[in-house]
mmCIF file with all atom_site columns, C-alpha atoms in Angstrom:
data_model
loop_
_atom_site.group_PDB
_atom_site.id
_atom_site.type_symbol
_atom_site.label_atom_id
_atom_site.label_alt_id
_atom_site.label_comp_id
_atom_site.label_asym_id
_atom_site.label_entity_id
_atom_site.label_seq_id
_atom_site.pdbx_PDB_ins_code
_atom_site.Cartn_x
_atom_site.Cartn_y
_atom_site.Cartn_z
_atom_site.occupancy
_atom_site.B_iso_or_equiv
_atom_site.pdbx_formal_charge
_atom_site.auth_seq_id
_atom_site.auth_comp_id
_atom_site.auth_asym_id
_atom_site.auth_atom_id
_atom_site.pdbx_PDB_model_num
ATOM 1   C CA . ASP A 1 1   ? 10.310  18.226  -5.314  1.00 64.00 ? 1   ASP A CA 1
ATOM 2   C CA . THR A 1 2   ? 8.347   15.846  -3.064  1.00 70.00 ? 2   THR A CA 1
ATOM 3   C CA . ALA A 1 3   ? 5.786   13.880  -5.121  1.00 93.00 ? 3   ALA A CA 1
ATOM 4   C CA . VAL A 1 4   ? 3.274   13.077  -2.368  1.00 97.00 ? 4   VAL A CA 1
ATOM 5   C CA . SER A 1 5   ? 3.510   14.918  0.857   1.00 97.00 ? 5   SER A CA 1
ATOM 6   C CA . GLN A 1 6   ? 1.649   14.561  4.106   1.00 97.00 ? 6   GLN A CA 1
ATOM 7   C CA . THR A 1 7   ? 1.264   16.885  7.148   1.00 97.00 ? 7   THR A CA 1
ATOM 8   C CA . PRO A 1 8   ? 1.928   16.423  9.967   1.00 97.00 ? 8   PRO A CA 1
ATOM 9   C CA . LYS A 1 9   ? 4.419   13.599  10.102  1.00 96.00 ? 9   LYS A CA 1
ATOM 10  C CA . TYR A 1 10  ? 3.663   12.916  13.678  1.00 97.00 ? 10  TYR A CA 1
ATOM 11  C CA . LEU A 1 11  ? 0.462   13.481  15.611  1.00 97.00 ? 11  LEU A CA 1
ATOM 12  C CA . VAL A 1 12  ? 0.070   12.713  19.360  1.00 97.00 ? 12  VAL A CA 1
ATOM 13  C CA . THR A 1 13  ? -3.319  13.443  20.802  1.00 97.00 ? 13  THR A CA 1
ATOM 14  C CA . GLN A 1 14  ? -5.698  12.571  23.562  1.00 97.00 ? 14  GLN A CA 1
ATOM 15  C CA . MET A 1 15  ? -8.725  10.194  23.193  1.00 97.00 ? 15  MET A CA 1
ATOM 16  C CA . GLY A 1 16  ? -11.840 12.115  22.176  1.00 97.00 ? 16  GLY A CA 1
ATOM 17  C CA . ASN A 1 17  ? -10.086 14.869  20.283  1.00 97.00 ? 17  ASN A CA 1
ATOM 18  C CA . ASP A 1 18  ? -10.677 15.725  16.667  1.00 97.00 ? 18  ASP A CA 1
ATOM 19  C CA . LYS A 1 19  ? -7.660  15.932  14.216  1.00 97.00 ? 19  LYS A CA 1
ATOM 20  C CA . SER A 1 20  ? -6.975  16.243  10.495  1.00 97.00 ? 20  SER A CA 1
ATOM 21  C CA . ILE A 1 21  ? -4.251  14.971  8.259   1.00 98.00 ? 21  ILE A CA 1
ATOM 22  C CA . LYS A 1 22  ? -3.461  16.721  4.997   1.00 97.00 ? 22  LYS A CA 1
ATOM 23  C CA . CYS A 1 23  ? -2.149  15.259  1.757   1.00 97.00 ? 23  CYS A CA 1
ATOM 24  C CA . GLU A 1 24  ? -0.982  16.932  -1.444  1.00 97.00 ? 24  GLU A CA 1
ATOM 25  C CA . GLN A 1 25  ? 0.440   15.547  -4.607  1.00 97.00 ? 25  GLN A CA 1
ATOM 26  C CA . ASN A 1 26  ? 2.317   17.371  -7.391  1.00 96.00 ? 26  ASN A CA 1
ATOM 27  C CA . LEU A 1 27  ? 2.319   14.459  -9.846  1.00 94.00 ? 27  LEU A CA 1
ATOM 28  C CA . GLY A 1 28  ? -0.724  15.703  -11.880 1.00 93.00 ? 28  GLY A CA 1
ATOM 29  C CA . HIS A 1 29  ? -2.677  12.613  -10.787 1.00 92.00 ? 29  HIS A CA 1
ATOM 30  C CA . ASP A 1 30  ? -6.405  12.645  -10.559 1.00 89.00 ? 30  ASP A CA 1
ATOM 31  C CA . THR A 1 31  ? -6.972  9.769   -8.119  1.00 92.00 ? 31  THR A CA 1
ATOM 32  C CA . MET A 1 32  ? -5.929  9.844   -4.453  1.00 94.00 ? 32  MET A CA 1
ATOM 33  C CA . TYR A 1 33  ? -6.108  7.230   -1.619  1.00 95.00 ? 33  TYR A CA 1
ATOM 34  C CA . TRP A 1 34  ? -6.007  6.920   2.125   1.00 96.00 ? 34  TRP A CA 1
ATOM 35  C CA . TYR A 1 35  ? -4.495  3.813   3.691   1.00 97.00 ? 35  TYR A CA 1
ATOM 36  C CA . LYS A 1 36  ? -4.168  2.723   7.276   1.00 97.00 ? 36  LYS A CA 1
ATOM 37  C CA . GLN A 1 37  ? -1.091  0.637   8.424   1.00 97.00 ? 37  GLN A CA 1
ATOM 38  C CA . ASP A 1 38  ? -1.556  -0.872  11.806  1.00 94.00 ? 38  ASP A CA 1
ATOM 39  C CA . SER A 1 39  ? 0.915   -1.884  14.342  1.00 92.00 ? 39  SER A CA 1
ATOM 40  C CA . LYS A 1 40  ? 1.392   -5.233  12.560  1.00 91.00 ? 40  LYS A CA 1
ATOM 41  C CA . LYS A 1 41  ? 2.208   -3.417  9.406   1.00 91.00 ? 41  LYS A CA 1
ATOM 42  C CA . PHE A 1 42  ? -1.054  -4.576  7.715   1.00 93.00 ? 42  PHE A CA 1
ATOM 43  C CA . LEU A 1 43  ? -2.004  -2.027  4.974   1.00 95.00 ? 43  LEU A CA 1
ATOM 44  C CA . LYS A 1 44  ? -5.621  -1.495  4.293   1.00 94.00 ? 44  LYS A CA 1
ATOM 45  C CA . ILE A 1 45  ? -7.363  1.027   1.898   1.00 94.00 ? 45  ILE A CA 1
ATOM 46  C CA . MET A 1 46  ? -9.871  3.299   3.523   1.00 95.00 ? 46  MET A CA 1
ATOM 47  C CA . PHE A 1 47  ? -10.944 5.815   0.841   1.00 93.00 ? 47  PHE A CA 1
ATOM 48  C CA . SER A 1 48  ? -10.257 6.880   -2.734  1.00 91.00 ? 48  SER A CA 1
ATOM 49  C CA . TYR A 1 49  ? -11.196 10.014  -4.591  1.00 90.00 ? 49  TYR A CA 1
ATOM 50  C CA . ASN A 1 50  ? -11.129 10.692  -8.303  1.00 88.00 ? 50  ASN A CA 1
ATOM 51  C CA . ASN A 1 51  ? -11.359 14.259  -9.380  1.00 85.00 ? 51  ASN A CA 1
ATOM 52  C CA . LYS A 1 52  ? -12.920 15.301  -5.998  1.00 84.00 ? 52  LYS A CA 1
ATOM 53  C CA . GLU A 1 53  ? -15.450 12.426  -6.255  1.00 88.00 ? 53  GLU A CA 1
ATOM 54  C CA . LEU A 1 54  ? -15.488 9.569   -3.778  1.00 90.00 ? 54  LEU A CA 1
ATOM 55  C CA . ILE A 1 55  ? -15.053 6.216   -5.399  1.00 87.00 ? 55  ILE A CA 1
ATOM 56  C CA . ILE A 1 56  ? -13.874 3.909   -2.736  1.00 86.00 ? 56  ILE A CA 1
ATOM 57  C CA . ASN A 1 57  ? -15.318 3.964   0.759   1.00 86.00 ? 57  ASN A CA 1
ATOM 58  C CA . GLU A 1 58  ? -14.349 0.943   2.675   1.00 86.00 ? 58  GLU A CA 1
ATOM 59  C CA . THR A 1 59  ? -15.957 -0.174  6.037   1.00 81.00 ? 59  THR A CA 1
ATOM 60  C CA . VAL A 1 60  ? -14.484 2.701   8.025   1.00 89.00 ? 60  VAL A CA 1
ATOM 61  C CA . PRO A 1 61  ? -16.217 4.239   11.056  1.00 91.00 ? 61  PRO A CA 1
ATOM 62  C CA . ASN A 1 62  ? -18.090 7.380   10.092  1.00 92.00 ? 62  ASN A CA 1
ATOM 63  C CA . ARG A 1 63  ? -15.831 9.288   12.563  1.00 96.00 ? 63  ARG A CA 1
ATOM 64  C CA . PHE A 1 64  ? -13.370 9.318   9.545   1.00 96.00 ? 64  PHE A CA 1
ATOM 65  C CA . SER A 1 65  ? -14.337 11.898  6.868   1.00 94.00 ? 65  SER A CA 1
ATOM 66  C CA . PRO A 1 66  ? -12.269 12.473  3.850   1.00 94.00 ? 66  PRO A CA 1
ATOM 67  C CA . LYS A 1 67  ? -12.429 15.680  1.858   1.00 93.00 ? 67  LYS A CA 1
ATOM 68  C CA . SER A 1 68  ? -10.883 16.494  -1.494  1.00 93.00 ? 68  SER A CA 1
ATOM 69  C CA . PRO A 1 69  ? -10.934 20.252  -2.176  1.00 92.00 ? 69  PRO A CA 1
ATOM 70  C CA . ASP A 1 70  ? -9.200  19.654  -5.618  1.00 92.00 ? 70  ASP A CA 1
ATOM 71  C CA . LYS A 1 71  ? -7.607  16.695  -7.348  1.00 90.00 ? 71  LYS A CA 1
ATOM 72  C CA . ALA A 1 72  ? -4.201  17.572  -5.917  1.00 94.00 ? 72  ALA A CA 1
ATOM 73  C CA . HIS A 1 73  ? -5.339  17.510  -2.259  1.00 95.00 ? 73  HIS A CA 1
ATOM 74  C CA . LEU A 1 74  ? -6.954  14.909  -0.086  1.00 96.00 ? 74  LEU A CA 1
ATOM 75  C CA . ASN A 1 75  ? -7.498  15.456  3.621   1.00 96.00 ? 75  ASN A CA 1
ATOM 76  C CA . LEU A 1 76  ? -8.641  13.150  6.336   1.00 97.00 ? 76  LEU A CA 1
ATOM 77  C CA . HIS A 1 77  ? -10.581 14.404  9.323   1.00 97.00 ? 77  HIS A CA 1
ATOM 78  C CA . ILE A 1 78  ? -11.077 12.100  12.348  1.00 97.00 ? 78  ILE A CA 1
ATOM 79  C CA . ASN A 1 79  ? -13.623 12.890  15.051  1.00 96.00 ? 79  ASN A CA 1
ATOM 80  C CA . SER A 1 80  ? -13.736 11.535  18.604  1.00 97.00 ? 80  SER A CA 1
ATOM 81  C CA . LEU A 1 81  ? -10.417 9.696   18.375  1.00 97.00 ? 81  LEU A CA 1
ATOM 82  C CA . GLU A 1 82  ? -10.062 6.346   19.911  1.00 97.00 ? 82  GLU A CA 1
ATOM 83  C CA . LEU A 1 83  ? -7.094  4.282   21.074  1.00 96.00 ? 83  LEU A CA 1
ATOM 84  C CA . GLY A 1 84  ? -7.549  1.944   18.126  1.00 95.00 ? 84  GLY A CA 1
ATOM 85  C CA . ASP A 1 85  ? -7.075  4.730   15.715  1.00 96.00 ? 85  ASP A CA 1
ATOM 86  C CA . SER A 1 86  ? -3.323  4.751   16.564  1.00 97.00 ? 86  SER A CA 1
ATOM 87  C CA . ALA A 1 87  ? -1.635  3.715   13.330  1.00 97.00 ? 87  ALA A CA 1
ATOM 88  C CA . VAL A 1 88  ? 0.292   5.177   10.349  1.00 98.00 ? 88  VAL A CA 1
ATOM 89  C CA . TYR A 1 89  ? -1.928  6.806   7.772   1.00 98.00 ? 89  TYR A CA 1
ATOM 90  C CA . PHE A 1 90  ? -0.641  6.796   4.162   1.00 98.00 ? 90  PHE A CA 1
ATOM 91  C CA . CYS A 1 91  ? -1.865  8.979   1.360   1.00 97.00 ? 91  CYS A CA 1
ATOM 92  C CA . ALA A 1 92  ? -1.204  7.754   -2.223  1.00 96.00 ? 92  ALA A CA 1
ATOM 93  C CA . SER A 1 93  ? -2.012  8.930   -5.724  1.00 95.00 ? 93  SER A CA 1
ATOM 94  C CA . SER A 1 94  ? -2.114  7.477   -9.218  1.00 92.00 ? 94  SER A CA 1
ATOM 95  C CA . SER A 1 95  ? -3.396  8.465   -12.596 1.00 87.00 ? 95  SER A CA 1
ATOM 96  C CA . TRP A 1 96  ? -6.736  7.234   -13.900 1.00 80.00 ? 96  TRP A CA 1
ATOM 97  C CA . GLY A 1 97  ? -6.507  4.494   -16.484 1.00 77.00 ? 97  GLY A CA 1
ATOM 98  C CA . THR A 1 98  ? -6.635  0.770   -16.859 1.00 71.00 ? 98  THR A CA 1
ATOM 99  C CA . GLY A 1 99  ? -6.295  -0.055  -13.282 1.00 69.00 ? 99  GLY A CA 1
ATOM 100 C CA . SER A 1 100 ? -2.631  -1.060  -13.301 1.00 74.00 ? 100 SER A CA 1
ATOM 101 C CA . GLU A 1 101 ? -1.181  2.468   -12.797 1.00 82.00 ? 101 GLU A CA 1
ATOM 102 C CA . THR A 1 102 ? 1.515   2.885   -10.202 1.00 89.00 ? 102 THR A CA 1
ATOM 103 C CA . GLN A 1 103 ? 0.384   4.211   -6.824  1.00 93.00 ? 103 GLN A CA 1
ATOM 104 C CA . TYR A 1 104 ? 2.798   6.601   -5.291  1.00 95.00 ? 104 TYR A CA 1
ATOM 105 C CA . PHE A 1 105 ? 2.686   6.772   -1.510  1.00 97.00 ? 105 PHE A CA 1
ATOM 106 C CA . GLY A 1 106 ? 3.463   9.637   0.773   1.00 97.00 ? 106 GLY A CA 1
ATOM 107 C CA . PRO A 1 107 ? 5.757   9.326   3.818   1.00 96.00 ? 107 PRO A CA 1
ATOM 108 C CA . GLY A 1 108 ? 2.929   8.639   6.281   1.00 97.00 ? 108 GLY A CA 1
ATOM 109 C CA . THR A 1 109 ? 1.491   10.267  9.313   1.00 98.00 ? 109 THR A CA 1
ATOM 110 C CA . ARG A 1 110 ? 2.079   8.590   12.582  1.00 97.00 ? 110 ARG A CA 1
ATOM 111 C CA . LEU A 1 111 ? -0.923  8.967   14.834  1.00 98.00 ? 111 LEU A CA 1
ATOM 112 C CA . LEU A 1 112 ? -0.698  8.001   18.527  1.00 97.00 ? 112 LEU A CA 1
ATOM 113 C CA . VAL A 1 113 ? -3.891  8.363   20.560  1.00 97.00 ? 113 VAL A CA 1
ATOM 114 C CA . LEU A 1 114 ? -3.327  8.382   24.309  1.00 96.00 ? 114 LEU A CA 1
ATOM 115 C CA . GLN B 2 1   ? -10.969 -13.117 5.578   1.00 61.00 ? 1   GLN B CA 1
ATOM 116 C CA . GLN B 2 2   ? -7.465  -12.411 4.244   1.00 69.00 ? 2   GLN B CA 1
ATOM 117 C CA . GLN B 2 3   ? -7.784  -12.345 0.388   1.00 89.00 ? 3   GLN B CA 1
ATOM 118 C CA . VAL B 2 4   ? -4.033  -12.385 -0.081  1.00 95.00 ? 4   VAL B CA 1
ATOM 119 C CA . LYS B 2 5   ? -1.926  -14.573 2.079   1.00 96.00 ? 5   LYS B CA 1
ATOM 120 C CA . GLN B 2 6   ? 1.824   -13.901 2.258   1.00 97.00 ? 6   GLN B CA 1
ATOM 121 C CA . SER B 2 7   ? 4.715   -15.943 3.586   1.00 96.00 ? 7   SER B CA 1
ATOM 122 C CA . PRO B 2 8   ? 7.049   -15.940 5.427   1.00 97.00 ? 8   PRO B CA 1
ATOM 123 C CA . GLN B 2 9   ? 6.394   -13.262 7.939   1.00 96.00 ? 9   GLN B CA 1
ATOM 124 C CA . SER B 2 10  ? 10.153  -12.667 8.227   1.00 97.00 ? 10  SER B CA 1
ATOM 125 C CA . LEU B 2 11  ? 13.201  -13.857 6.371   1.00 97.00 ? 11  LEU B CA 1
ATOM 126 C CA . ILE B 2 12  ? 17.010  -13.642 6.981   1.00 98.00 ? 12  ILE B CA 1
ATOM 127 C CA . VAL B 2 13  ? 19.244  -14.202 3.928   1.00 98.00 ? 13  VAL B CA 1
ATOM 128 C CA . GLN B 2 14  ? 23.033  -13.867 3.555   1.00 97.00 ? 14  GLN B CA 1
ATOM 129 C CA . LYS B 2 15  ? 24.398  -11.298 1.210   1.00 97.00 ? 15  LYS B CA 1
ATOM 130 C CA . GLY B 2 16  ? 24.575  -12.801 -2.310  1.00 97.00 ? 16  GLY B CA 1
ATOM 131 C CA . GLY B 2 17  ? 21.783  -15.262 -1.575  1.00 98.00 ? 17  GLY B CA 1
ATOM 132 C CA . ILE B 2 18  ? 18.261  -15.603 -3.068  1.00 98.00 ? 18  ILE B CA 1
ATOM 133 C CA . SER B 2 19  ? 15.296  -14.202 -1.214  1.00 98.00 ? 19  SER B CA 1
ATOM 134 C CA . ILE B 2 20  ? 11.997  -15.801 -2.021  1.00 98.00 ? 20  ILE B CA 1
ATOM 135 C CA . ILE B 2 21  ? 8.598   -14.448 -0.803  1.00 98.00 ? 21  ILE B CA 1
ATOM 136 C CA . ASN B 2 22  ? 5.316   -16.179 -1.648  1.00 98.00 ? 22  ASN B CA 1
ATOM 137 C CA . CYS B 2 23  ? 1.820   -14.992 -2.038  1.00 98.00 ? 23  CYS B CA 1
ATOM 138 C CA . ALA B 2 24  ? -1.472  -16.754 -2.604  1.00 97.00 ? 24  ALA B CA 1
ATOM 139 C CA . TYR B 2 25  ? -4.782  -15.160 -3.502  1.00 96.00 ? 25  TYR B CA 1
ATOM 140 C CA . GLU B 2 26  ? -8.352  -16.406 -3.523  1.00 93.00 ? 26  GLU B CA 1
ATOM 141 C CA . ASN B 2 27  ? -10.279 -14.110 -5.853  1.00 92.00 ? 27  ASN B CA 1
ATOM 142 C CA . THR B 2 28  ? -9.885  -15.266 -9.450  1.00 91.00 ? 28  THR B CA 1
ATOM 143 C CA . ALA B 2 29  ? -11.043 -11.805 -10.565 1.00 89.00 ? 29  ALA B CA 1
ATOM 144 C CA . PHE B 2 30  ? -7.729  -10.384 -9.530  1.00 91.00 ? 30  PHE B CA 1
ATOM 145 C CA . ASP B 2 31  ? -5.710  -9.410  -12.654 1.00 90.00 ? 31  ASP B CA 1
ATOM 146 C CA . TYR B 2 32  ? -2.951  -7.094  -11.361 1.00 91.00 ? 32  TYR B CA 1
ATOM 147 C CA . PHE B 2 33  ? -0.227  -8.168  -8.895  1.00 95.00 ? 33  PHE B CA 1
ATOM 148 C CA . PRO B 2 34  ? 2.251   -5.606  -7.744  1.00 95.00 ? 34  PRO B CA 1
ATOM 149 C CA . TRP B 2 35  ? 4.956   -5.918  -5.101  1.00 97.00 ? 35  TRP B CA 1
ATOM 150 C CA . TYR B 2 36  ? 5.760   -2.993  -2.887  1.00 98.00 ? 36  TYR B CA 1
ATOM 151 C CA . GLN B 2 37  ? 8.923   -2.374  -0.880  1.00 98.00 ? 37  GLN B CA 1
ATOM 152 C CA . GLN B 2 38  ? 8.843   -0.416  2.335   1.00 98.00 ? 38  GLN B CA 1
ATOM 153 C CA . PHE B 2 39  ? 11.870  0.989   4.304   1.00 97.00 ? 39  PHE B CA 1
ATOM 154 C CA . PRO B 2 40  ? 11.431  1.870   7.965   1.00 94.00 ? 40  PRO B CA 1
ATOM 155 C CA . GLY B 2 41  ? 9.813   5.297   8.323   1.00 93.00 ? 41  GLY B CA 1
ATOM 156 C CA . LYS B 2 42  ? 8.895   5.525   4.684   1.00 95.00 ? 42  LYS B CA 1
ATOM 157 C CA . GLY B 2 43  ? 5.900   4.866   2.551   1.00 96.00 ? 43  GLY B CA 1
ATOM 158 C CA . PRO B 2 44  ? 5.658   1.767   0.392   1.00 97.00 ? 44  PRO B CA 1
ATOM 159 C CA . ALA B 2 45  ? 7.104   2.085   -3.196  1.00 97.00 ? 45  ALA B CA 1
ATOM 160 C CA . LEU B 2 46  ? 6.210   -0.112  -6.239  1.00 96.00 ? 46  LEU B CA 1
ATOM 161 C CA . LEU B 2 47  ? 9.083   -2.538  -6.968  1.00 97.00 ? 47  LEU B CA 1
ATOM 162 C CA . ILE B 2 48  ? 7.666   -4.682  -9.827  1.00 96.00 ? 48  ILE B CA 1
ATOM 163 C CA . ALA B 2 49  ? 4.160   -5.788  -11.015 1.00 94.00 ? 49  ALA B CA 1
ATOM 164 C CA . ILE B 2 50  ? 2.709   -8.479  -13.221 1.00 94.00 ? 50  ILE B CA 1
ATOM 165 C CA . ARG B 2 51  ? -0.464  -9.279  -15.024 1.00 91.00 ? 51  ARG B CA 1
ATOM 166 C CA . PRO B 2 52  ? -1.697  -12.901 -15.375 1.00 89.00 ? 52  PRO B CA 1
ATOM 167 C CA . ASP B 2 53  ? -1.065  -13.093 -19.092 1.00 89.00 ? 53  ASP B CA 1
ATOM 168 C CA . VAL B 2 54  ? 2.621   -13.854 -18.385 1.00 92.00 ? 54  VAL B CA 1
ATOM 169 C CA . SER B 2 55  ? 4.234   -16.387 -15.971 1.00 94.00 ? 55  SER B CA 1
ATOM 170 C CA . GLU B 2 56  ? 7.353   -14.414 -15.186 1.00 96.00 ? 56  GLU B CA 1
ATOM 171 C CA . LYS B 2 57  ? 8.555   -10.848 -15.208 1.00 96.00 ? 57  LYS B CA 1
ATOM 172 C CA . LYS B 2 58  ? 12.152  -9.861  -14.489 1.00 97.00 ? 58  LYS B CA 1
ATOM 173 C CA . GLU B 2 59  ? 13.483  -6.380  -13.717 1.00 96.00 ? 59  GLU B CA 1
ATOM 174 C CA . GLY B 2 60  ? 17.143  -6.375  -12.695 1.00 97.00 ? 60  GLY B CA 1
ATOM 175 C CA . ARG B 2 61  ? 17.646  -8.620  -9.619  1.00 97.00 ? 61  ARG B CA 1
ATOM 176 C CA . PHE B 2 62  ? 13.897  -8.806  -9.032  1.00 98.00 ? 62  PHE B CA 1
ATOM 177 C CA . THR B 2 63  ? 11.682  -11.461 -10.586 1.00 97.00 ? 63  THR B CA 1
ATOM 178 C CA . ILE B 2 64  ? 7.974   -12.284 -10.096 1.00 97.00 ? 64  ILE B CA 1
ATOM 179 C CA . SER B 2 65  ? 6.870   -15.772 -10.918 1.00 96.00 ? 65  SER B CA 1
ATOM 180 C CA . PHE B 2 66  ? 3.163   -16.267 -11.452 1.00 96.00 ? 66  PHE B CA 1
ATOM 181 C CA . ASN B 2 67  ? 1.092   -19.462 -11.441 1.00 95.00 ? 67  ASN B CA 1
ATOM 182 C CA . LYS B 2 68  ? -2.475  -18.661 -12.452 1.00 93.00 ? 68  LYS B CA 1
ATOM 183 C CA . SER B 2 69  ? -3.838  -22.227 -11.865 1.00 94.00 ? 69  SER B CA 1
ATOM 184 C CA . ALA B 2 70  ? -2.409  -22.428 -8.366  1.00 95.00 ? 70  ALA B CA 1
ATOM 185 C CA . LYS B 2 71  ? -3.396  -18.750 -7.704  1.00 95.00 ? 71  LYS B CA 1
ATOM 186 C CA . GLN B 2 72  ? 0.095   -18.071 -6.371  1.00 97.00 ? 72  GLN B CA 1
ATOM 187 C CA . PHE B 2 73  ? 2.849   -15.672 -7.185  1.00 97.00 ? 73  PHE B CA 1
ATOM 188 C CA . SER B 2 74  ? 6.236   -15.032 -5.724  1.00 98.00 ? 74  SER B CA 1
ATOM 189 C CA . LEU B 2 75  ? 9.030   -12.505 -5.587  1.00 98.00 ? 75  LEU B CA 1
ATOM 190 C CA . HIS B 2 76  ? 12.583  -13.642 -6.114  1.00 98.00 ? 76  HIS B CA 1
ATOM 191 C CA . ILE B 2 77  ? 15.503  -11.327 -5.255  1.00 98.00 ? 77  ILE B CA 1
ATOM 192 C CA . MET B 2 78  ? 18.705  -12.591 -6.721  1.00 98.00 ? 78  MET B CA 1
ATOM 193 C CA . ASP B 2 79  ? 22.126  -11.669 -5.286  1.00 98.00 ? 79  ASP B CA 1
ATOM 194 C CA . SER B 2 80  ? 20.441  -10.126 -2.235  1.00 98.00 ? 80  SER B CA 1
ATOM 195 C CA . GLN B 2 81  ? 22.168  -7.045  -0.809  1.00 98.00 ? 81  GLN B CA 1
ATOM 196 C CA . PRO B 2 82  ? 22.013  -5.352  2.735   1.00 97.00 ? 82  PRO B CA 1
ATOM 197 C CA . GLY B 2 83  ? 20.341  -2.509  0.964   1.00 97.00 ? 83  GLY B CA 1
ATOM 198 C CA . ASP B 2 84  ? 17.439  -4.809  0.171   1.00 98.00 ? 84  ASP B CA 1
ATOM 199 C CA . SER B 2 85  ? 16.621  -5.069  3.831   1.00 98.00 ? 85  SER B CA 1
ATOM 200 C CA . ALA B 2 86  ? 13.038  -3.843  4.022   1.00 98.00 ? 86  ALA B CA 1
ATOM 201 C CA . THR B 2 87  ? 9.440   -4.979  4.366   1.00 98.00 ? 87  THR B CA 1
ATOM 202 C CA . TYR B 2 88  ? 7.981   -6.373  1.243   1.00 98.00 ? 88  TYR B CA 1
ATOM 203 C CA . PHE B 2 89  ? 4.214   -6.531  0.456   1.00 98.00 ? 89  PHE B CA 1
ATOM 204 C CA . CYS B 2 90  ? 2.518   -8.359  -2.264  1.00 98.00 ? 90  CYS B CA 1
ATOM 205 C CA . ALA B 2 91  ? -0.881  -7.062  -3.466  1.00 96.00 ? 91  ALA B CA 1
ATOM 206 C CA . ALA B 2 92  ? -3.667  -7.754  -5.912  1.00 94.00 ? 92  ALA B CA 1
ATOM 207 C CA . SER B 2 93  ? -6.398  -5.823  -7.564  1.00 91.00 ? 93  SER B CA 1
ATOM 208 C CA . LYS B 2 94  ? -8.959  -6.447  -10.170 1.00 85.00 ? 94  LYS B CA 1
ATOM 209 C CA . GLU B 2 95  ? -9.433  -4.199  -13.166 1.00 74.00 ? 95  GLU B CA 1
ATOM 210 C CA . ASN B 2 96  ? -11.885 -1.487  -12.484 1.00 69.00 ? 96  ASN B CA 1
ATOM 211 C CA . THR B 2 97  ? -12.740 1.435   -14.628 1.00 65.00 ? 97  THR B CA 1
ATOM 212 C CA . GLY B 2 98  ? -9.816  3.592   -14.089 1.00 70.00 ? 98  GLY B CA 1
ATOM 213 C CA . PHE B 2 99  ? -8.773  3.096   -10.559 1.00 74.00 ? 99  PHE B CA 1
ATOM 214 C CA . GLN B 2 100 ? -7.055  0.416   -8.319  1.00 80.00 ? 100 GLN B CA 1
ATOM 215 C CA . LYS B 2 101 ? -8.359  -1.154  -5.161  1.00 88.00 ? 101 LYS B CA 1
ATOM 216 C CA . LEU B 2 102 ? -5.344  -2.896  -3.879  1.00 91.00 ? 102 LEU B CA 1
ATOM 217 C CA . VAL B 2 103 ? -5.554  -5.756  -1.344  1.00 93.00 ? 103 VAL B CA 1
ATOM 218 C CA . PHE B 2 104 ? -2.275  -6.195  0.415   1.00 96.00 ? 104 PHE B CA 1
ATOM 219 C CA . GLY B 2 105 ? -0.646  -9.189  1.929   1.00 96.00 ? 105 GLY B CA 1
ATOM 220 C CA . THR B 2 106 ? 0.612   -9.162  5.488   1.00 96.00 ? 106 THR B CA 1
ATOM 221 C CA . GLY B 2 107 ? 4.146   -8.214  4.652   1.00 97.00 ? 107 GLY B CA 1
ATOM 222 C CA . THR B 2 108 ? 7.513   -10.027 4.851   1.00 98.00 ? 108 THR B CA 1
ATOM 223 C CA . ARG B 2 109 ? 10.403  -8.443  6.773   1.00 97.00 ? 109 ARG B CA 1
ATOM 224 C CA . LEU B 2 110 ? 13.596  -9.251  4.900   1.00 98.00 ? 110 LEU B CA 1
ATOM 225 C CA . LEU B 2 111 ? 16.959  -8.870  6.609   1.00 98.00 ? 111 LEU B CA 1
ATOM 226 C CA . VAL B 2 112 ? 20.044  -9.371  4.365   1.00 98.00 ? 112 VAL B CA 1
ATOM 227 C CA . SER B 2 113 ? 23.037  -10.038 6.551   1.00 96.00 ? 113 SER B CA 1
ATOM 228 C CA . PRO B 2 114 ? 26.412  -8.658  5.302   1.00 90.00 ? 114 PRO B CA 1
#
């Protein structure tokens, strides 16, 4: 009965590789987000999709490409991984409304680039 | 430029004491101020939130105090318990059409000693 799930939970890879992280929510929400939490615990939004449409695209290297096949799924593909990409990546979802809806976060994907 | 400044970075409180975490923001267009709680290895979870039309909101042992003129808001945890030990993030967003673009503070690591 997990609300927001992410796979994989851990990802260890070499510099230069390409990897994907997947997110699924079963809350019936139509808006999904990707956040990056760095080693100092700072949380920053990267992208947001509403009904498969990109609505937030922060200043993120174009090596990062989100894709939303449907409103319950949001994936993140990262090309040519760099050491600085090591972080915890969180997916979140919320309903569409006034802007004060609760965002529900997934458990995170811990990415380590060697 | 950090739009939401949070202090202290870490806090140790004895069981039964009051924990106070402060945040200050710069953008006067912000109109939604949530607090998130994050346990180690987990995603953040919404704890309590406030809009600027009220100066205080209380939910159980958790209270947000909001000072619009000073552009500050704070979280008070009354009767702090060891189970409250976690990292707390303040955040802010401005009302958009339907979605939230949260700007997070830098986090406060709270330890409640037994």
